[in-house]
Amino acid sequence: MGDVAVGARSGHDGEEHRGRPAESAVPAADSAVTSGSDSGAAEGDRVTDEHSTAEGQGPGGTARTPKKPRSFWKELPILIGIALVLALLIKTFLVQAFSIPSDSMQNTLQQGDRVLVDKLTPWFGSEPERGEVVVFHDPDNWLAGEPTTDPNALQTFLSWIGLMPSVEEKDLIKRVIGVGGDTVECKNTGPLTVNGKALNETSYVYPGNTPCSVDDQGGQFKVKVPEGYIWVMGDHRQNSRDSRYNQSDKNHGMVPVKDVVGRAIVVAWPVNRWDNLPVPDTFDQPGLNAQPAAAGLPVAPQGLALAGVVPVVWWRRRKP
């Protein structure tokens, strides 16, 4: 039976090649090589045919025509399409550029700076921490009365794919001072305190500014930040309409964590201002957490689990 099958297949191959031009034989050989359905003997016949044309000769002794490469102009739209998709994915899930429109974050950020914002870590449950510079959507009409620009079609397209900062989105950038559970207080000209701990803000507050603003519009305050919210302030304290001056809105000046776009991690433009945006050391001081005892709560379940596992392991080792 095996011999008959081989002979029939070999004869069939011979009929296929007889009198056929070299061009039609090449695709047949290619498809046969990638197919996994032929018998071993038939595959052997095909390999022999390919070997005979390895020197550039077809079955009839004619020269094999080389495959013409695809034109660059035909590949260009494909490459552009791939680049646009990648840029859109990066902007949506990884990093987005934002432009600084005002002086409220001087001297950390200057008007016209471009910053890159990390949008990836929030997807994994990361929440804003004290001292971080964050971009967030306007919580409740904070930007009322601010001038807006009218972008052209090219600017709109480039901002949509993330190659240019968006000029249409209602976003702000400030420094996180308090997170859920914190008590933030400002008296007289300062210092600003978080949970009773004074912050040393000389490294980022605008030179000549005081940590607290002496006025009756919000510069003097004591607030308790609810869970799921943050309290933000600009580094240019006497030139920043931040949480202090929006306490009459629906969130009492707080920014919902869900409205945070991400953390600004680096100044990308202009080139002479390239720099990262680290958390100042004052936010790492001991005892700053609102409820130090709460830090042990995540450990407690682990300790209970360990206490429960030890007897089980001991019992299994004793079991014959």
Short mmCIF file of C-alpha atoms in Angstrom, two decimals:
data_model
loop_
_atom_site.label_atom_id
_atom_site.label_comp_id
_atom_site.label_asym_id
_atom_site.label_seq_id
_atom_site.Cartn_x
_atom_site.Cartn_y
_atom_site.Cartn_z
CA MET A 1 0.00 0.00 0.00
CA GLY A 2 2.78 2.45 0.90
CA ASP A 3 4.59 1.86 -2.41
CA VAL A 4 1.44 2.44 -4.42
CA ALA A 5 0.77 5.74 -2.65
CA VAL A 6 4.31 6.96 -3.33
CA GLY A 7 4.19 5.99 -6.96
CA ALA A 8 0.85 7.67 -7.52
CA ARG A 9 1.98 10.87 -5.93
CA SER A 10 5.27 10.92 -7.82
CA GLY A 11 3.49 10.42 -11.10
CA HIS A 12 1.07 13.17 -10.31
CA ASP A 13 3.95 15.53 -9.60
CA GLY A 14 5.54 14.69 -12.87
CA GLU A 15 2.35 15.55 -14.73
CA GLU A 16 2.13 18.87 -12.94
CA HIS A 17 5.63 19.92 -14.01
CA ARG A 18 5.42 18.69 -17.56
CA GLY A 19 5.07 21.56 -19.98
CA ARG A 20 4.42 24.21 -17.30
CA PRO A 21 6.45 27.47 -17.12
CA ALA A 22 8.97 27.94 -14.35
CA GLU A 23 6.93 30.75 -12.74
CA SER A 24 3.93 28.51 -11.97
CA ALA A 25 6.16 25.81 -10.49
CA VAL A 26 7.66 28.09 -7.85
CA PRO A 27 4.41 28.91 -5.89
CA ALA A 28 3.49 25.23 -5.97
CA ALA A 29 6.78 24.31 -4.33
CA ASP A 30 6.41 27.09 -1.71
CA SER A 31 2.91 26.04 -0.71
CA ALA A 32 3.97 22.41 -0.50
CA VAL A 33 6.84 23.17 1.83
CA THR A 34 4.58 25.08 4.31
CA SER A 35 1.86 22.51 4.22
CA GLY A 36 1.89 19.80 6.86
CA SER A 37 -0.65 17.50 5.21
CA ASP A 38 1.49 15.74 2.58
CA SER A 39 2.97 12.27 3.17
CA GLY A 40 6.67 11.87 3.88
CA ALA A 41 7.39 10.44 0.44
CA ALA A 42 5.58 13.26 -1.31
CA GLU A 43 7.50 15.82 0.71
CA GLY A 44 10.69 14.12 -0.37
CA ASP A 45 9.72 14.54 -4.03
CA ARG A 46 9.09 18.24 -3.52
CA VAL A 47 12.44 18.76 -1.80
CA THR A 48 14.17 17.11 -4.77
CA ASP A 49 12.38 19.48 -7.16
CA GLU A 50 13.42 22.52 -5.13
CA HIS A 51 17.02 21.29 -5.01
CA SER A 52 17.08 21.07 -8.77
CA THR A 53 16.19 24.77 -9.04
CA ALA A 54 18.59 25.92 -6.29
CA GLU A 55 21.08 27.20 -8.86
CA GLY A 56 18.52 29.58 -10.33
CA GLN A 57 17.19 27.10 -12.91
CA GLY A 58 13.56 26.08 -13.38
CA PRO A 59 12.45 22.51 -14.19
CA GLY A 60 12.84 23.18 -17.89
CA GLY A 61 16.30 24.69 -17.54
CA THR A 62 15.03 28.27 -17.79
CA ALA A 63 16.25 31.07 -15.52
CA ARG A 64 14.11 31.76 -12.44
CA THR A 65 12.65 35.29 -12.32
CA PRO A 66 13.57 37.12 -9.06
CA LYS A 67 10.69 38.46 -6.95
CA LYS A 68 10.32 42.22 -7.33
CA PRO A 69 10.48 44.09 -3.99
CA ARG A 70 7.47 46.14 -2.96
CA SER A 71 7.67 49.83 -3.79
CA PHE A 72 8.61 52.18 -0.93
CA TRP A 73 5.60 54.35 -1.75
CA LYS A 74 3.32 51.36 -1.32
CA GLU A 75 4.83 50.55 2.08
CA LEU A 76 4.83 54.15 3.32
CA PRO A 77 1.08 54.32 4.16
CA ILE A 78 1.40 51.08 6.11
CA LEU A 79 4.35 52.41 8.10
CA ILE A 80 2.53 55.68 8.81
CA GLY A 81 -0.54 53.78 9.96
CA ILE A 82 1.51 51.63 12.35
CA ALA A 83 3.26 54.72 13.74
CA LEU A 84 -0.06 56.48 14.36
CA VAL A 85 -1.53 53.46 16.13
CA LEU A 86 1.55 53.16 18.36
CA ALA A 87 1.47 56.89 19.16
CA LEU A 88 -2.20 56.70 20.07
CA LEU A 89 -1.65 53.67 22.30
CA ILE A 90 1.29 55.37 24.05
CA LYS A 91 -0.76 58.51 24.64
CA THR A 92 -3.75 56.55 25.94
CA PHE A 93 -1.99 54.10 28.22
CA LEU A 94 1.63 55.14 28.84
CA VAL A 95 2.80 58.75 28.54
CA GLN A 96 1.20 62.00 27.41
CA ALA A 97 2.69 65.45 26.89
CA PHE A 98 1.18 68.52 28.54
CA SER A 99 1.97 72.21 28.17
CA ILE A 100 2.27 74.51 31.20
CA PRO A 101 -0.09 77.45 30.55
CA SER A 102 0.57 79.66 33.60
CA ASP A 103 3.08 80.64 36.29
CA SER A 104 1.33 78.85 39.18
CA MET A 105 4.05 76.19 39.46
CA GLN A 106 7.11 78.46 39.28
CA ASN A 107 9.97 77.88 39.64
CA THR A 108 9.49 74.14 39.40
CA LEU A 109 7.75 74.63 36.06
CA GLN A 110 7.81 77.64 33.80
CA GLN A 111 5.09 78.84 31.48
CA GLY A 112 5.57 77.10 28.13
CA ASP A 113 7.34 74.04 29.54
CA ARG A 114 6.31 70.63 28.19
CA VAL A 115 6.06 67.84 30.73
CA LEU A 116 5.59 64.12 30.24
CA VAL A 117 2.92 62.55 32.41
CA ASP A 118 2.97 58.91 33.50
CA LYS A 119 -0.45 57.43 32.74
CA LEU A 120 0.56 53.78 33.17
CA THR A 121 0.84 53.32 36.94
CA PRO A 122 -2.75 54.47 37.67
CA TRP A 123 -3.94 51.53 35.58
CA PHE A 124 -2.34 49.25 38.19
CA GLY A 125 -4.11 50.95 41.10
CA SER A 126 -1.42 53.49 41.97
CA GLU A 127 -2.80 56.65 43.61
CA PRO A 128 -1.24 60.12 43.97
CA GLU A 129 1.18 60.57 46.89
CA ARG A 130 2.20 63.65 48.82
CA GLY A 131 4.79 65.78 47.06
CA GLU A 132 4.05 64.53 43.54
CA VAL A 133 3.27 66.96 40.74
CA VAL A 134 0.08 65.72 39.08
CA VAL A 135 -2.13 66.62 36.13
CA PHE A 136 -5.87 66.39 36.73
CA HIS A 137 -9.11 67.25 35.01
CA ASP A 138 -10.87 70.42 36.14
CA PRO A 139 -12.87 69.20 39.18
CA ASP A 140 -15.55 71.89 39.20
CA ASN A 141 -14.98 74.82 36.87
CA TRP A 142 -11.65 75.93 38.37
CA LEU A 143 -10.66 77.31 34.98
CA ALA A 144 -13.67 79.61 34.64
CA GLY A 145 -12.60 82.85 33.02
CA GLU A 146 -9.24 81.53 31.90
CA PRO A 147 -8.34 82.36 28.26
CA THR A 148 -8.57 79.49 25.80
CA THR A 149 -6.84 79.00 22.47
CA ASP A 150 -8.38 77.87 19.20
CA PRO A 151 -6.12 75.17 17.71
CA ASN A 152 -5.92 74.54 13.99
CA ALA A 153 -6.66 71.16 12.40
CA LEU A 154 -3.02 70.01 12.46
CA GLN A 155 -2.60 70.90 16.15
CA THR A 156 -5.84 69.10 16.99
CA PHE A 157 -4.70 65.96 15.15
CA LEU A 158 -1.21 65.94 16.68
CA SER A 159 -2.60 66.47 20.18
CA TRP A 160 -5.13 63.68 19.59
CA ILE A 161 -2.36 61.15 18.94
CA GLY A 162 -0.19 62.58 21.73
CA LEU A 163 2.58 64.18 19.67
CA MET A 164 1.59 67.64 20.91
CA PRO A 165 0.12 68.81 24.22
CA SER A 166 -3.63 69.12 24.17
CA VAL A 167 -4.97 72.67 24.21
CA GLU A 168 -8.63 71.73 24.41
CA GLU A 169 -8.66 69.53 27.50
CA LYS A 170 -9.55 71.27 30.76
CA ASP A 171 -6.57 70.06 32.77
CA LEU A 172 -4.54 71.60 35.60
CA ILE A 173 -1.18 70.81 37.18
CA LYS A 174 -0.39 71.22 40.90
CA ARG A 175 1.57 69.57 43.71
CA VAL A 176 -0.15 67.07 46.01
CA ILE A 177 0.01 68.29 49.61
CA GLY A 178 -2.53 66.05 51.34
CA VAL A 179 -4.10 62.67 50.58
CA GLY A 180 -7.13 60.89 52.01
CA GLY A 181 -7.16 61.05 55.82
CA ASP A 182 -4.68 63.95 56.10
CA THR A 183 -5.27 67.16 58.01
CA VAL A 184 -3.68 70.10 56.21
CA GLU A 185 -3.37 73.44 57.98
CA CYS A 186 -1.99 76.90 57.20
CA LYS A 187 -1.71 79.71 59.75
CA ASN A 188 -0.28 83.17 59.26
CA THR A 189 2.63 82.94 56.82
CA GLY A 190 3.46 79.33 57.63
CA PRO A 191 4.84 76.82 57.83
CA LEU A 192 2.30 74.58 56.14
CA THR A 193 1.59 71.50 58.26
CA VAL A 194 0.32 68.04 57.38
CA ASN A 195 -0.97 66.00 60.30
CA GLY A 196 0.79 68.38 62.65
CA LYS A 197 4.16 68.02 60.91
CA ALA A 198 5.68 71.19 59.46
CA LEU A 199 6.88 70.97 55.86
CA ASN A 200 10.19 72.47 54.81
CA GLU A 201 9.20 73.84 51.41
CA THR A 202 12.20 75.99 50.58
CA SER A 203 13.29 73.64 47.79
CA TYR A 204 10.18 74.18 45.67
CA VAL A 205 8.12 77.18 46.87
CA TYR A 206 8.70 80.24 44.67
CA PRO A 207 11.47 82.47 46.07
CA GLY A 208 10.00 85.37 48.04
CA ASN A 209 6.67 83.58 48.61
CA THR A 210 5.49 82.43 52.02
CA PRO A 211 4.11 78.89 52.41
CA CYS A 212 0.76 80.33 53.54
CA SER A 213 -1.04 83.35 52.10
CA VAL A 214 -2.42 85.88 54.56
CA ASP A 215 -5.92 86.67 53.24
CA ASP A 216 -9.55 85.97 54.02
CA GLN A 217 -10.32 84.19 50.75
CA GLY A 218 -8.83 80.79 51.58
CA GLY A 219 -5.17 81.40 52.29
CA GLN A 220 -5.72 80.56 55.97
CA PHE A 221 -7.31 77.14 56.39
CA LYS A 222 -7.53 73.83 58.20
CA VAL A 223 -9.06 70.96 56.23
CA LYS A 224 -9.49 67.21 56.56
CA VAL A 225 -9.00 65.43 53.25
CA PRO A 226 -11.65 62.71 52.62
CA GLU A 227 -10.69 59.29 51.31
CA GLY A 228 -10.59 59.23 47.52
CA TYR A 229 -9.53 62.89 47.29
CA ILE A 230 -6.34 64.96 47.32
CA TRP A 231 -5.50 68.54 48.37
CA VAL A 232 -3.31 70.35 45.86
CA MET A 233 -1.38 73.63 45.87
CA GLY A 234 0.81 75.47 43.40
CA ASP A 235 4.48 76.11 44.11
CA HIS A 236 3.98 79.82 43.33
CA ARG A 237 1.84 80.21 46.45
CA GLN A 238 0.82 83.82 45.95
CA ASN A 239 -0.07 83.21 42.29
CA SER A 240 -1.97 79.92 42.25
CA ARG A 241 -5.72 79.37 42.26
CA ASP A 242 -5.61 75.91 43.80
CA SER A 243 -7.51 73.95 46.45
CA ARG A 244 -7.35 76.90 48.87
CA TYR A 245 -9.39 79.19 46.65
CA ASN A 246 -11.95 76.63 45.48
CA GLN A 247 -13.34 75.53 48.84
CA SER A 248 -16.78 76.76 47.83
CA ASP A 249 -17.11 74.24 44.99
CA LYS A 250 -18.93 70.92 45.23
CA ASN A 251 -15.75 69.12 46.41
CA HIS A 252 -14.76 71.84 48.92
CA GLY A 253 -11.51 72.39 47.06
CA MET A 254 -10.57 68.72 46.97
CA VAL A 255 -9.64 66.90 43.74
CA PRO A 256 -11.19 63.45 43.24
CA VAL A 257 -8.52 60.81 42.66
CA LYS A 258 -10.55 59.55 39.69
CA ASP A 259 -9.93 62.89 37.96
CA VAL A 260 -6.14 62.56 38.16
CA VAL A 261 -4.62 61.92 34.73
CA GLY A 262 -1.19 60.97 36.05
CA ARG A 263 2.04 62.13 37.61
CA ALA A 264 4.33 64.57 35.81
CA ILE A 265 7.70 62.82 35.76
CA VAL A 266 9.99 64.92 33.56
CA VAL A 267 10.33 68.31 31.90
CA ALA A 268 10.84 67.37 28.25
CA TRP A 269 10.95 70.77 26.59
CA PRO A 270 12.74 73.12 26.13
CA VAL A 271 15.97 71.18 25.95
CA ASN A 272 17.83 73.47 28.35
CA ARG A 273 15.25 72.67 31.05
CA TRP A 274 15.34 68.89 30.85
CA ASP A 275 14.87 67.62 34.39
CA ASN A 276 12.97 65.06 36.42
CA LEU A 277 10.32 65.96 39.01
CA PRO A 278 11.11 64.02 42.20
CA VAL A 279 9.19 64.10 45.47
CA PRO A 280 10.86 66.59 47.88
CA ASP A 281 12.57 65.08 50.92
CA THR A 282 10.28 66.87 53.38
CA PHE A 283 7.43 64.51 52.42
CA ASP A 284 9.52 61.54 53.59
CA GLN A 285 9.89 62.74 57.17
CA PRO A 286 8.86 60.27 59.91
CA GLY A 287 5.40 60.58 61.43
CA LEU A 288 3.81 62.35 58.48
CA ASN A 289 1.15 59.69 57.99
CA ALA A 290 -2.21 60.64 59.46
CA GLN A 291 -2.67 57.32 61.24
CA PRO A 292 0.68 55.59 61.91
CA ALA A 293 -1.05 52.61 63.51
CA ALA A 294 -2.91 51.96 60.28
CA ALA A 295 0.38 50.96 58.65
CA GLY A 296 0.23 47.75 60.65
CA LEU A 297 -3.21 46.81 59.37
CA PRO A 298 -2.03 45.33 56.07
CA VAL A 299 0.46 43.24 58.02
CA ALA A 300 -2.15 41.89 60.42
CA PRO A 301 -3.91 39.62 57.89
CA GLN A 302 -0.54 38.27 56.80
CA GLY A 303 0.35 37.53 60.40
CA LEU A 304 -2.95 35.75 60.95
CA ALA A 305 -2.43 33.73 57.79
CA LEU A 306 1.06 32.71 58.95
CA ALA A 307 -0.26 31.75 62.37
CA GLY A 308 -2.88 29.56 60.70
CA VAL A 309 -0.46 27.93 58.28
CA VAL A 310 2.19 26.89 60.84
CA PRO A 311 -0.05 24.35 62.72
CA VAL A 312 -1.20 22.87 59.41
CA VAL A 313 2.38 22.39 58.20
CA TRP A 314 3.38 20.87 61.55
CA TRP A 315 0.40 18.49 61.44
CA ARG A 316 1.22 17.36 57.88
CA ARG A 317 4.82 16.67 58.82
CA ARG A 318 3.69 14.58 61.81
CA LYS A 319 1.16 12.63 59.75
CA PRO A 320 2.54 9.20 58.78
#
